Coordinates of C-alpha atoms and ligand atoms in Angstrom, one line a residue:
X182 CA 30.2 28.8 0.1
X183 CA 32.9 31.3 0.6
X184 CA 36.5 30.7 1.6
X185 CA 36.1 31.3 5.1
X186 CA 32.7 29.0 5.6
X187 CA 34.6 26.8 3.8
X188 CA 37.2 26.6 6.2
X189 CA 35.2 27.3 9.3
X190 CA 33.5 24.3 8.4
X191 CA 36.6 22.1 7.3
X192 CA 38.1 23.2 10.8
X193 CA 34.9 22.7 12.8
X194 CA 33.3 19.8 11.6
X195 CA 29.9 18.9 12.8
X196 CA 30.0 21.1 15.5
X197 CA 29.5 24.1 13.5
X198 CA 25.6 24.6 13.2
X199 CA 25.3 25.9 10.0
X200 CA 21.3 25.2 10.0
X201 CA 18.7 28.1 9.2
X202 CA 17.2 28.1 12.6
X203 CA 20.0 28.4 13.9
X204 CA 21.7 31.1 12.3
X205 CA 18.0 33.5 12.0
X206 CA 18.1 32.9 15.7
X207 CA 22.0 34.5 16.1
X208 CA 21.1 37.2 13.7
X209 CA 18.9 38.9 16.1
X210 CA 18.5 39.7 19.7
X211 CA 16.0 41.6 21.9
X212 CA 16.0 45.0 20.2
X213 CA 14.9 43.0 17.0
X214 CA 16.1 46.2 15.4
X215 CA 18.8 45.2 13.2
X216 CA 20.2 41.6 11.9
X217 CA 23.6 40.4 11.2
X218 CA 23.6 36.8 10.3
X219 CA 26.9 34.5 11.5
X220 CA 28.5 31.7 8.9
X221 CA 27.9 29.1 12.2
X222 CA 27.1 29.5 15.7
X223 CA 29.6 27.1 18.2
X224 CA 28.7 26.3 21.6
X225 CA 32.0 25.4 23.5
X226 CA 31.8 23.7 26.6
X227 CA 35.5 24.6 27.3
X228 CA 38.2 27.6 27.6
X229 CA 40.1 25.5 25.6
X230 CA 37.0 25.0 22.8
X231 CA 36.9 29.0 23.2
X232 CA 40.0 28.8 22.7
X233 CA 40.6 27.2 19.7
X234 CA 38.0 29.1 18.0
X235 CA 39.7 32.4 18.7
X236 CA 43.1 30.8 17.4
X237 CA 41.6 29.9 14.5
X238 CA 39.6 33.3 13.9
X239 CA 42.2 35.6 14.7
X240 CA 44.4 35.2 11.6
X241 CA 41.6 34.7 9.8
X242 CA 40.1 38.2 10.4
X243 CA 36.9 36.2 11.3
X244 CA 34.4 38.4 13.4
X245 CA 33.3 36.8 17.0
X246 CA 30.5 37.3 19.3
X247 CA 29.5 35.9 22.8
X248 CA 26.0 34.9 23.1
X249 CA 24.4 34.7 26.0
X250 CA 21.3 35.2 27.4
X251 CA 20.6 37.0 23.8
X252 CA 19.5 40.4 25.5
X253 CA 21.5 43.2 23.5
X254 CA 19.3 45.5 22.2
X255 CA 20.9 46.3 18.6
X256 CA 23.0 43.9 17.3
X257 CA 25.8 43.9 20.5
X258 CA 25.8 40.1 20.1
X259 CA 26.1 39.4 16.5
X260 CA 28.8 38.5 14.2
X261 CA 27.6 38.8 10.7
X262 CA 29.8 36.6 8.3
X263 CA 31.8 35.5 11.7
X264 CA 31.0 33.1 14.6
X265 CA 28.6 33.5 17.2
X266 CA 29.7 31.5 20.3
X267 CA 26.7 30.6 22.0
X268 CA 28.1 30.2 26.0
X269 CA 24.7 28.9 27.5
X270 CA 26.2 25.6 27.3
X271 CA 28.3 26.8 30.2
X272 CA 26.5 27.3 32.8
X273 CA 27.9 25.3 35.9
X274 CA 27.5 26.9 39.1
X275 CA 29.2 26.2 42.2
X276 CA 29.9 24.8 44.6
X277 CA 28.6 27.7 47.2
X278 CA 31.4 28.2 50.0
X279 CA 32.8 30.5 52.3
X280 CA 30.6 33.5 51.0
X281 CA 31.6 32.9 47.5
X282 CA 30.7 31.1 44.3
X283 CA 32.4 30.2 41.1
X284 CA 30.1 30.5 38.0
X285 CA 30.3 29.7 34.0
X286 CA 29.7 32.7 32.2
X287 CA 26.7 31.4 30.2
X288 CA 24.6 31.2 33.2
X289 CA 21.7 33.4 33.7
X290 CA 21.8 35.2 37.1
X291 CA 18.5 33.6 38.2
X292 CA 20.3 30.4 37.9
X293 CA 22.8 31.9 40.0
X294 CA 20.2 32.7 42.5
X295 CA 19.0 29.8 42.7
X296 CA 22.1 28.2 43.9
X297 CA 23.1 30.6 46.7
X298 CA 19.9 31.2 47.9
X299 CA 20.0 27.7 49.6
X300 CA 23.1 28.6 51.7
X301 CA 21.3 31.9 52.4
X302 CA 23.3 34.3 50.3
X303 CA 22.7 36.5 47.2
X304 CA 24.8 38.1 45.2
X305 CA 25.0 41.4 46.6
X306 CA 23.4 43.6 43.3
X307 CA 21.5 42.3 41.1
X308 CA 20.5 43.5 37.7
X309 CA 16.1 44.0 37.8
X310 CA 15.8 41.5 35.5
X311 CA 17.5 38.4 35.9
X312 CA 17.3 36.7 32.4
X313 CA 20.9 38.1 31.4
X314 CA 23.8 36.1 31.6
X315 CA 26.8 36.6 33.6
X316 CA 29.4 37.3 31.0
X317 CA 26.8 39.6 29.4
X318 CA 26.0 41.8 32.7
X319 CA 29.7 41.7 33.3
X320 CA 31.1 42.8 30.2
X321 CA 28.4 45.7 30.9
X322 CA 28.9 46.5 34.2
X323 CA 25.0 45.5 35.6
X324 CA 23.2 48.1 37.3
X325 CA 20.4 47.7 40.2
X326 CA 19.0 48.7 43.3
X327 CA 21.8 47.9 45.5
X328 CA 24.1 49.9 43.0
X329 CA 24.3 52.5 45.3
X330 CA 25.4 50.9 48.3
X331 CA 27.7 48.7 46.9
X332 CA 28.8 49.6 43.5
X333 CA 27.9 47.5 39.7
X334 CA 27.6 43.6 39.5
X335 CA 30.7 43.4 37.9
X336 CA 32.3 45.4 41.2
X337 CA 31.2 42.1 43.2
X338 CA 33.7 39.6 41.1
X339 CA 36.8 38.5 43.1
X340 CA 38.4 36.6 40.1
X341 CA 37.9 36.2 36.6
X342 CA 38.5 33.4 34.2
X343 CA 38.8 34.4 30.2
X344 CA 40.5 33.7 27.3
X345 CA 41.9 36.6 25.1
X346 CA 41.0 37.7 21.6
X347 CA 44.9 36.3 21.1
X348 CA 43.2 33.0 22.7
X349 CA 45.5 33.6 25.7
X350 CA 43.5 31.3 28.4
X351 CA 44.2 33.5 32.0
X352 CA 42.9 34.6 35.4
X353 CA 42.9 38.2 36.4
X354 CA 41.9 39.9 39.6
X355 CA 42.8 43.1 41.2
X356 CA 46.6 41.4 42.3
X357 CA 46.8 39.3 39.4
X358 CA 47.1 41.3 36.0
X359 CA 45.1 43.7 37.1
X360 CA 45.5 45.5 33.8
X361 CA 43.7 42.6 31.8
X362 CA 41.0 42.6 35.1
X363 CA 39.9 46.4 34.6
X364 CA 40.3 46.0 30.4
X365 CA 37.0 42.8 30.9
X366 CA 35.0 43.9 33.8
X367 CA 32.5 46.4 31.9
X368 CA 34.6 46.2 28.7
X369 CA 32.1 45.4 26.3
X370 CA 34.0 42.1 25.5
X371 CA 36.1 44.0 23.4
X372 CA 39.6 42.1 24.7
X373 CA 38.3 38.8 26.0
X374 CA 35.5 36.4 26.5
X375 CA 34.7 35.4 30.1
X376 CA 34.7 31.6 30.8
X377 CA 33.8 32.1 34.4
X378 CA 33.9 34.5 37.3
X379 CA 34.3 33.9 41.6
X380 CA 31.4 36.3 42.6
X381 CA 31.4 37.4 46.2
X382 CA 27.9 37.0 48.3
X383 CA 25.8 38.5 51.2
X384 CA 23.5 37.0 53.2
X385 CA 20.1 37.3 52.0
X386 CA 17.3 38.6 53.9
X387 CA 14.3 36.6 54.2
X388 CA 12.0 39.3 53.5
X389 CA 12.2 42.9 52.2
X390 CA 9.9 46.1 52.8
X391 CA 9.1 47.7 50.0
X392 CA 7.4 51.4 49.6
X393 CA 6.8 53.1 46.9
X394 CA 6.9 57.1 47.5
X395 CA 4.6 59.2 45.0
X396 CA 5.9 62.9 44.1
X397 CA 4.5 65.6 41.6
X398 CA 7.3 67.4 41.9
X399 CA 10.3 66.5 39.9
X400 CA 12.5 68.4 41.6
X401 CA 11.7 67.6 45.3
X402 CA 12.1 63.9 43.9
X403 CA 15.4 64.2 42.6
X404 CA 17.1 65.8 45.9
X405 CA 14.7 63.0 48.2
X406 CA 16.4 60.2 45.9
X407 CA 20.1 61.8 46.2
X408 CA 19.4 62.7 50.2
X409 CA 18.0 58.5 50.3
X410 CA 21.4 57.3 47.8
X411 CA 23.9 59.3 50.1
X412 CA 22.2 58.3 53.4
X413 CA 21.9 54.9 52.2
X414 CA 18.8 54.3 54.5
X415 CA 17.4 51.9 51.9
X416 CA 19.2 48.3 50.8
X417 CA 17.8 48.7 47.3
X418 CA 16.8 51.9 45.6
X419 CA 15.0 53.0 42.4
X420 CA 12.8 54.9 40.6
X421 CA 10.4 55.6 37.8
X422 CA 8.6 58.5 36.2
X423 CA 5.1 57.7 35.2
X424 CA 2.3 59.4 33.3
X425 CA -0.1 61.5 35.5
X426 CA -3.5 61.9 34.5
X427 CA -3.7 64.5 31.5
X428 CA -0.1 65.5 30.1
X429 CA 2.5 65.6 33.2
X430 CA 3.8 62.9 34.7
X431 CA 4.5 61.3 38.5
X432 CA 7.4 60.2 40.1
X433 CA 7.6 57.4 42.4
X434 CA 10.5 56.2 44.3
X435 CA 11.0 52.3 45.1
X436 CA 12.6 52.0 48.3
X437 CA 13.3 48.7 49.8
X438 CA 14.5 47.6 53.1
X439 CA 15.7 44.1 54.2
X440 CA 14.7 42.4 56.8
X441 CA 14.6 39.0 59.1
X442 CA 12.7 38.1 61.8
X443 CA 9.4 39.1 62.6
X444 CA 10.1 42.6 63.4
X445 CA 9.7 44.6 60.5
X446 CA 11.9 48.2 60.0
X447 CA 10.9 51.1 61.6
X448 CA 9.3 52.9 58.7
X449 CA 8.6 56.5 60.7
X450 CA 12.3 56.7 61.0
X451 CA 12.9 55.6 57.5
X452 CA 10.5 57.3 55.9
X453 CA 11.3 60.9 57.7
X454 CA 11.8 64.0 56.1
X455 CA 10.6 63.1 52.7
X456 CA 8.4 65.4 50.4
X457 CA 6.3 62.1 49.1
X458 CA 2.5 62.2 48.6
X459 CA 1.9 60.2 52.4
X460 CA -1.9 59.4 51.0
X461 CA -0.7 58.1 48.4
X462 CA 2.1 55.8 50.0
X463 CA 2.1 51.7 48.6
X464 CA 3.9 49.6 51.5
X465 CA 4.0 45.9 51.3
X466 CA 6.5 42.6 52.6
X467 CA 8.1 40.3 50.3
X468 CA 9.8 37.1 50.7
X469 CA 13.2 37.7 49.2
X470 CA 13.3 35.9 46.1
X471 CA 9.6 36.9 45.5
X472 CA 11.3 40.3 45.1
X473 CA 14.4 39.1 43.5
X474 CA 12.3 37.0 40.8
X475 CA 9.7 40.7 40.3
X476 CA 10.1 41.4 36.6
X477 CA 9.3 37.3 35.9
X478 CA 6.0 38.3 36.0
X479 CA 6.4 41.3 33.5
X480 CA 7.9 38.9 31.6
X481 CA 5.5 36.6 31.5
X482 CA 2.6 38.8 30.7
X483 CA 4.5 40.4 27.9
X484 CA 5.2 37.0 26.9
X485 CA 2.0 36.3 26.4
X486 CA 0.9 39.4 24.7
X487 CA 3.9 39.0 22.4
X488 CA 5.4 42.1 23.2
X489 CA 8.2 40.4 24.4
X490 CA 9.4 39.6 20.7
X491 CA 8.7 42.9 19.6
X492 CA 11.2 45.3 18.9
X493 CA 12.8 47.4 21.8
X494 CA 14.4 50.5 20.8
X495 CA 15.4 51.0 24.5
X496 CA 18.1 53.9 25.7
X497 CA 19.6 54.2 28.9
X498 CA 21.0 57.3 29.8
X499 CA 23.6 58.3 32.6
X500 CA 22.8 62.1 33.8
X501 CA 24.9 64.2 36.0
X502 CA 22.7 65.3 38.8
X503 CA 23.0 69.0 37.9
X504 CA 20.7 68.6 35.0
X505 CA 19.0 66.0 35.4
X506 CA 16.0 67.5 35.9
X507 CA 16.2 69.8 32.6
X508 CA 17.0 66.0 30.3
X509 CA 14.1 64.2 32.3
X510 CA 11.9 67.4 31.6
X511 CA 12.6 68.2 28.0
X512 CA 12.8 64.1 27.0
X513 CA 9.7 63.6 28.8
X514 CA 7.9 66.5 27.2
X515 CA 9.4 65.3 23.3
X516 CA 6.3 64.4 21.2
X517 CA 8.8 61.9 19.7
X518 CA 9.2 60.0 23.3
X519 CA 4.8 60.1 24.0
X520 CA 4.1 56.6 23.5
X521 CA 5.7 56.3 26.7
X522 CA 2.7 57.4 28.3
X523 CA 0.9 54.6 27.3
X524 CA 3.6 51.2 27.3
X525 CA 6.5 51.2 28.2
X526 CA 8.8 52.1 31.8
X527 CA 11.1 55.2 32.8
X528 CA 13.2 54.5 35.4
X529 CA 15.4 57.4 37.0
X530 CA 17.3 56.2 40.0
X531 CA 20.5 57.5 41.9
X532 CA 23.8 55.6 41.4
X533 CA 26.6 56.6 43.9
X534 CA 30.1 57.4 42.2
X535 CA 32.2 56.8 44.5
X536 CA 30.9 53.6 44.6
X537 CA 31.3 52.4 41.0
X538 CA 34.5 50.7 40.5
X539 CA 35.2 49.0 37.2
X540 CA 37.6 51.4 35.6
X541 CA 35.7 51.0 32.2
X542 CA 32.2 51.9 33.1
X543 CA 31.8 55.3 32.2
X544 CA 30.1 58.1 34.5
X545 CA 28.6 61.7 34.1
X546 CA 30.5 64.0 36.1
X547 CA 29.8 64.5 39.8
X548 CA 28.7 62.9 42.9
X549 CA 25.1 61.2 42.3
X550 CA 24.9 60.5 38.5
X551 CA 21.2 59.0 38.1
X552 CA 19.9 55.9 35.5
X553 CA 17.1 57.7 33.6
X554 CA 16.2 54.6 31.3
X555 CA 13.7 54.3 28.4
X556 CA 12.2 51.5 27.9
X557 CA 9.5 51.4 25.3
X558 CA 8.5 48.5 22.6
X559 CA 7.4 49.2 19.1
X560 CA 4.8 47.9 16.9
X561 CA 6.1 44.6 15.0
X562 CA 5.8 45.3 11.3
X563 CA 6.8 48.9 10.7
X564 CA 10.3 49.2 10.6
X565 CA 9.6 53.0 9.8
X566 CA 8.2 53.2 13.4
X567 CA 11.2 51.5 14.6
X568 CA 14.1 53.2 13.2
X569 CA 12.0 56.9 14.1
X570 CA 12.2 55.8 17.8
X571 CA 15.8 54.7 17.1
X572 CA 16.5 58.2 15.6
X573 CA 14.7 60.3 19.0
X574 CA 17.3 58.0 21.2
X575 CA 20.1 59.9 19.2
X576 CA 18.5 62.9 19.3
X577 CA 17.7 62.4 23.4
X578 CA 21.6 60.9 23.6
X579 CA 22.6 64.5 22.2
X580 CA 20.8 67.0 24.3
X581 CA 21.9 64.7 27.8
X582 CA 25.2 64.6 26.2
X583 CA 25.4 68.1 25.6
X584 CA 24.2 68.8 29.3
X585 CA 27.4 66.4 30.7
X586 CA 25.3 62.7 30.4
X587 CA 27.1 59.5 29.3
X588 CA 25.2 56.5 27.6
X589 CA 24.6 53.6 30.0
X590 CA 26.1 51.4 26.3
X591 CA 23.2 48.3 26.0
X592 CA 21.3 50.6 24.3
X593 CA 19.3 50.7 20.9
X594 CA 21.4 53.8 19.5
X595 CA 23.8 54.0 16.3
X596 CA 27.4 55.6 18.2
X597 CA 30.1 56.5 15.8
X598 CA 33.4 56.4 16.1
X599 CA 33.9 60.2 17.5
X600 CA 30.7 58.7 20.3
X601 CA 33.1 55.9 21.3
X602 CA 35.7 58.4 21.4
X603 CA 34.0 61.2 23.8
X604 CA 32.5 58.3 25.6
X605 CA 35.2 57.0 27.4
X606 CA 37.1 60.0 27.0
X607 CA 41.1 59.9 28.3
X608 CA 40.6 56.2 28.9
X609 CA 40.2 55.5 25.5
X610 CA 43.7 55.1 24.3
X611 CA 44.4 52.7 27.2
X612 CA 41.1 50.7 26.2
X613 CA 42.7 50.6 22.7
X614 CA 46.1 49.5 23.9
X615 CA 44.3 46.7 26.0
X616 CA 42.1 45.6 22.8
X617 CA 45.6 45.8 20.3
X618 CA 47.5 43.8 23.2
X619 CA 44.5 40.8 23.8
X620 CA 42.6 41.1 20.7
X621 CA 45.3 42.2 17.8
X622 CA 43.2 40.9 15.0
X623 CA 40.3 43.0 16.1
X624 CA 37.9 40.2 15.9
X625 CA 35.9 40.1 19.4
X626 CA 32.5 41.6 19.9
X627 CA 32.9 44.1 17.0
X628 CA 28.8 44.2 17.2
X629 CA 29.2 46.8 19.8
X630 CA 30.2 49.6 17.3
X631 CA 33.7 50.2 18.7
X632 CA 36.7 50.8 15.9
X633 CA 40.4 50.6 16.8
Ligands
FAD268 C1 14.5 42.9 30.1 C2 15.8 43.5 30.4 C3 16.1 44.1 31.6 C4 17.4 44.6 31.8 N1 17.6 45.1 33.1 C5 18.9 45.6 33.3 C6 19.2 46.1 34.6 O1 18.3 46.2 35.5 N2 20.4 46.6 34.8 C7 21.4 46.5 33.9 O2 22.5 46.9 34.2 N3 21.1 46.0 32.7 C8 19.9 45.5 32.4 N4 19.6 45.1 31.1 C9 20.7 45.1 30.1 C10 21.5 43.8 30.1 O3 22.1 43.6 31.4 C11 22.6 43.8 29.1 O4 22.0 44.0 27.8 C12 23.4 42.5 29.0 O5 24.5 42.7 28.3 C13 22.6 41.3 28.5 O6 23.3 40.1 28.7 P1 22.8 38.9 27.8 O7 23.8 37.8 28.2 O8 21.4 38.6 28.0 O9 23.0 39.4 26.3 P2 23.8 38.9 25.1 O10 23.2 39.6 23.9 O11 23.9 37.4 25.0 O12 25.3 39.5 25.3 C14 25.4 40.9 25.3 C15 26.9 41.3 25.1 O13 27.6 40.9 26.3 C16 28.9 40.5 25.9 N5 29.1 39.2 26.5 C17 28.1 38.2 26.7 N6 28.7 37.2 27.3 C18 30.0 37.5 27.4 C19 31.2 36.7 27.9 N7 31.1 35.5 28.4 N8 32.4 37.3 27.8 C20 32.5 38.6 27.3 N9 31.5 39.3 26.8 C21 30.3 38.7 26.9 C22 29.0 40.5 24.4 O14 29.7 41.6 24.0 C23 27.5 40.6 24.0 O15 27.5 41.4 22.9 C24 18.4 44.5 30.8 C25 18.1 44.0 29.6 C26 16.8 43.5 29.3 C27 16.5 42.9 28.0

């Protein structure tokens, strides 16, 4: 046993689970494309447990990582030879009132969900799939449909609860150290770890519309999703390329329009103007949460294939919209990026940037910067298969780079220090001041990549 498991152990007592499972169980995550395995996982129920285990760390030098809904894609969560502090024990929700809702940041969002939707109310964005935790959507920022109306998941909090990498237990908002507020809210956990966040809510519809528009033409797509993202005719707006019969590929836009009552929208007017395929059109009504809960079912097939253990080299990409359409056209067309065509999901959506408001979450350049995500599984087995598709996400991350993208960061993709660097560009020295101010022993989240 080394010194520090020694005294992680003498410290923690029983409630350091030190057992195999356990530990295999923190060493990965969904990517399954790299391991790092902890001395003991914790599961606070407290901010003060949380706390005491970043007190005790801190001097130390001992690594910690949040867990929790286990989602990262390459190792973002793990703490090898450090602590992983498993948050799903903290998961109380509520109670719902006055359009707003206090919530632990180890509970998943469709547990969140499942609380408002009683009172009628949703959060306003929500993340596709809703399997991730709060604190781990948060510390990303969370992207979705409604992004372009009304801005990230983490632009919907109203007050935030944490405790420091200096185990400084504190609540920040916009009026109340707003400084420690913008240095959590798509921080990559790098200064704090959130105990619980006030989310504002909307009322939820009881049903949606939604139509999915099919194009052939990449470029009539892109300017019909920036015309629909600046009009905002649509609550909820996405996209996806897909494979068209022989080599090219589709595009089809996911538009989605709330509604009560039993008069649906008025899809002539919403549907005017646009260069979709009109024989091709897919329209259909949803109950709300049937729309909400969508990618359960995805997850439940893949579940039961087992390709939702396998690993996920997945890469999300943020491209400016002045070249988006060369990235999406030369990625698409890389032979190393083909098995696309036959599993896997690109989506390419319009984000608004005036809209995206937590000061950390990096953006291309320009008005309508567009998610053109990659989402892909490889075989289990063949970590030569793996780590190729690991390397063709650096090699796509540098040609969008080089053509003004950023990386959406809860990706599958090895950043070095000069990445980090470029990524966040003149805000890095004030992230670094935030992490050496809240986190001076450098031990939170250091999965991420990030060096100070
Ligand atoms: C199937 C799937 C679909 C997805 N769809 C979307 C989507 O539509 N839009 C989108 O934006 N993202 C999406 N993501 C990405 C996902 O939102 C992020 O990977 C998110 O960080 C996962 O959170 P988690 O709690 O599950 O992961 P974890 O691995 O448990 O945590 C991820 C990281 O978040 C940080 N973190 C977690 N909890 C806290 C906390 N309490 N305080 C501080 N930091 C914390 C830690 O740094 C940790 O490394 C998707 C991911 C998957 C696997």
């Amino acid at each position: 046993m080394t010194t520090q498991a020694h005294d992680l152990a003498a410290r923690f007592g029983p409630a350091l689970d030190t057992r195999w499972a356990s530990l295999d169980a923190s060493a990965q995550d969904f990517g399954h494309l790299v391991r790092a395995t902890p001395l003991g996982v914790l599961r606070p129920g407290s901010a003060a447990e949380i706390k005491d285990v970043l007190e005790f760390a801190g001097p130390r030098g001992i690594a910690v990582s949040v867990r929790g809904g286990g989602h990262s894609m390459y190792g973002q969560g793990q703490a090898g030879d450090g602590i992983v502090l498993d948050l799903r024990g903290m998961r109380r929700i509520g109670p719902v009132t006055d359009r707003q809702v206090t919530v632990q940041a180890g509970a998943l969002w469709r547990e969140v969900l499942a609380a408002t939707l009683p009172h009628g109310l949703t959060p306003p964005v929500l993340t596709d799939y809703l399997g991730a935790s709060v604190g781990g959507v948060l510390s990303a920022g969370g992207l979705g449909g409604a992004t372009h109306r009304h801005g990230l998941v983490a632009d919907q909090v109203l007050e935030l609860e944490v405790v420091t990498g200096a185990g400084d237990h504190r609540v920040c908002s916009p009026d109340r150290d707003p400084a420690l507020w913008g240095a959590v809210l798509a921080g990559l956990g790098q200064c704090a770890v959130i105990v619980a966040a006030t989310l504002r809510l909307a009322p939820a519809p009881d049903r949606v519309r939604r139509h999915c528009l099919y194009y052939t033409d990449l470029t009539r797509y892109l300017a019909d999703q920036r015309m629909l993202a600046e009009e905002q005719r649509f609550g909820h707006l996405e996209g996806q390329a897909r494979p068209a019969d022989g080599q090219g590929w589709q595009y089809m836009i996911e538009a989605v329009v709330p509604y009560d009552g039993p008069c649906p929208p008025d899809d002539g007017a919403l549907l005017a103007g646009l260069g979709h395929d009109p024989a091709a059109l897919e329209t259909e009504d949803l109950d709300y949460p049937q729309f909400a809960h969508r990618v359960d079912t995805d997850e439940e097939i893949l579940t039961a294939t087992g390709e939702w253990l396998h690993p996920h080299p997945w890469l999300n990409l943020l491209l400016p919209h002045d070249s988006a359409e060369s990235v999406v056209r030369a990625v698409l067309a890389d032979p190393a990026f083909q098995d696309l065509r036959d599993t896997g999901l690109v989506l390419l959506y319009p984000l608004l940037s005036a809209r995206l408001r937590a000061p950390l979450f990096t953006r291309p350049p320009g008005q309508v910067p567009y998610l053109f995500a990659l989402l892909r599984t490889a075989a289990p087995g063949s970590p030569e298969t793996a780590a190729a598709m690991v390397a063709a996400n650096r090699a796509a991350y540098e040609l969008a780079r080089s053509r003004g993208a950023v990386a959406y960061p809860v990706n599958a993709l090895p950043m070095s220090d000069a990445d980090w660097r470029d990524h966040y560009g003149s805000r890095w020295s004030a992230l670094a001041d935030a992490k050496r101010r809240h986190d001076p022993c450098l031990v939170l989240a250091r999965g991420h990549g990030l060096r100070f």
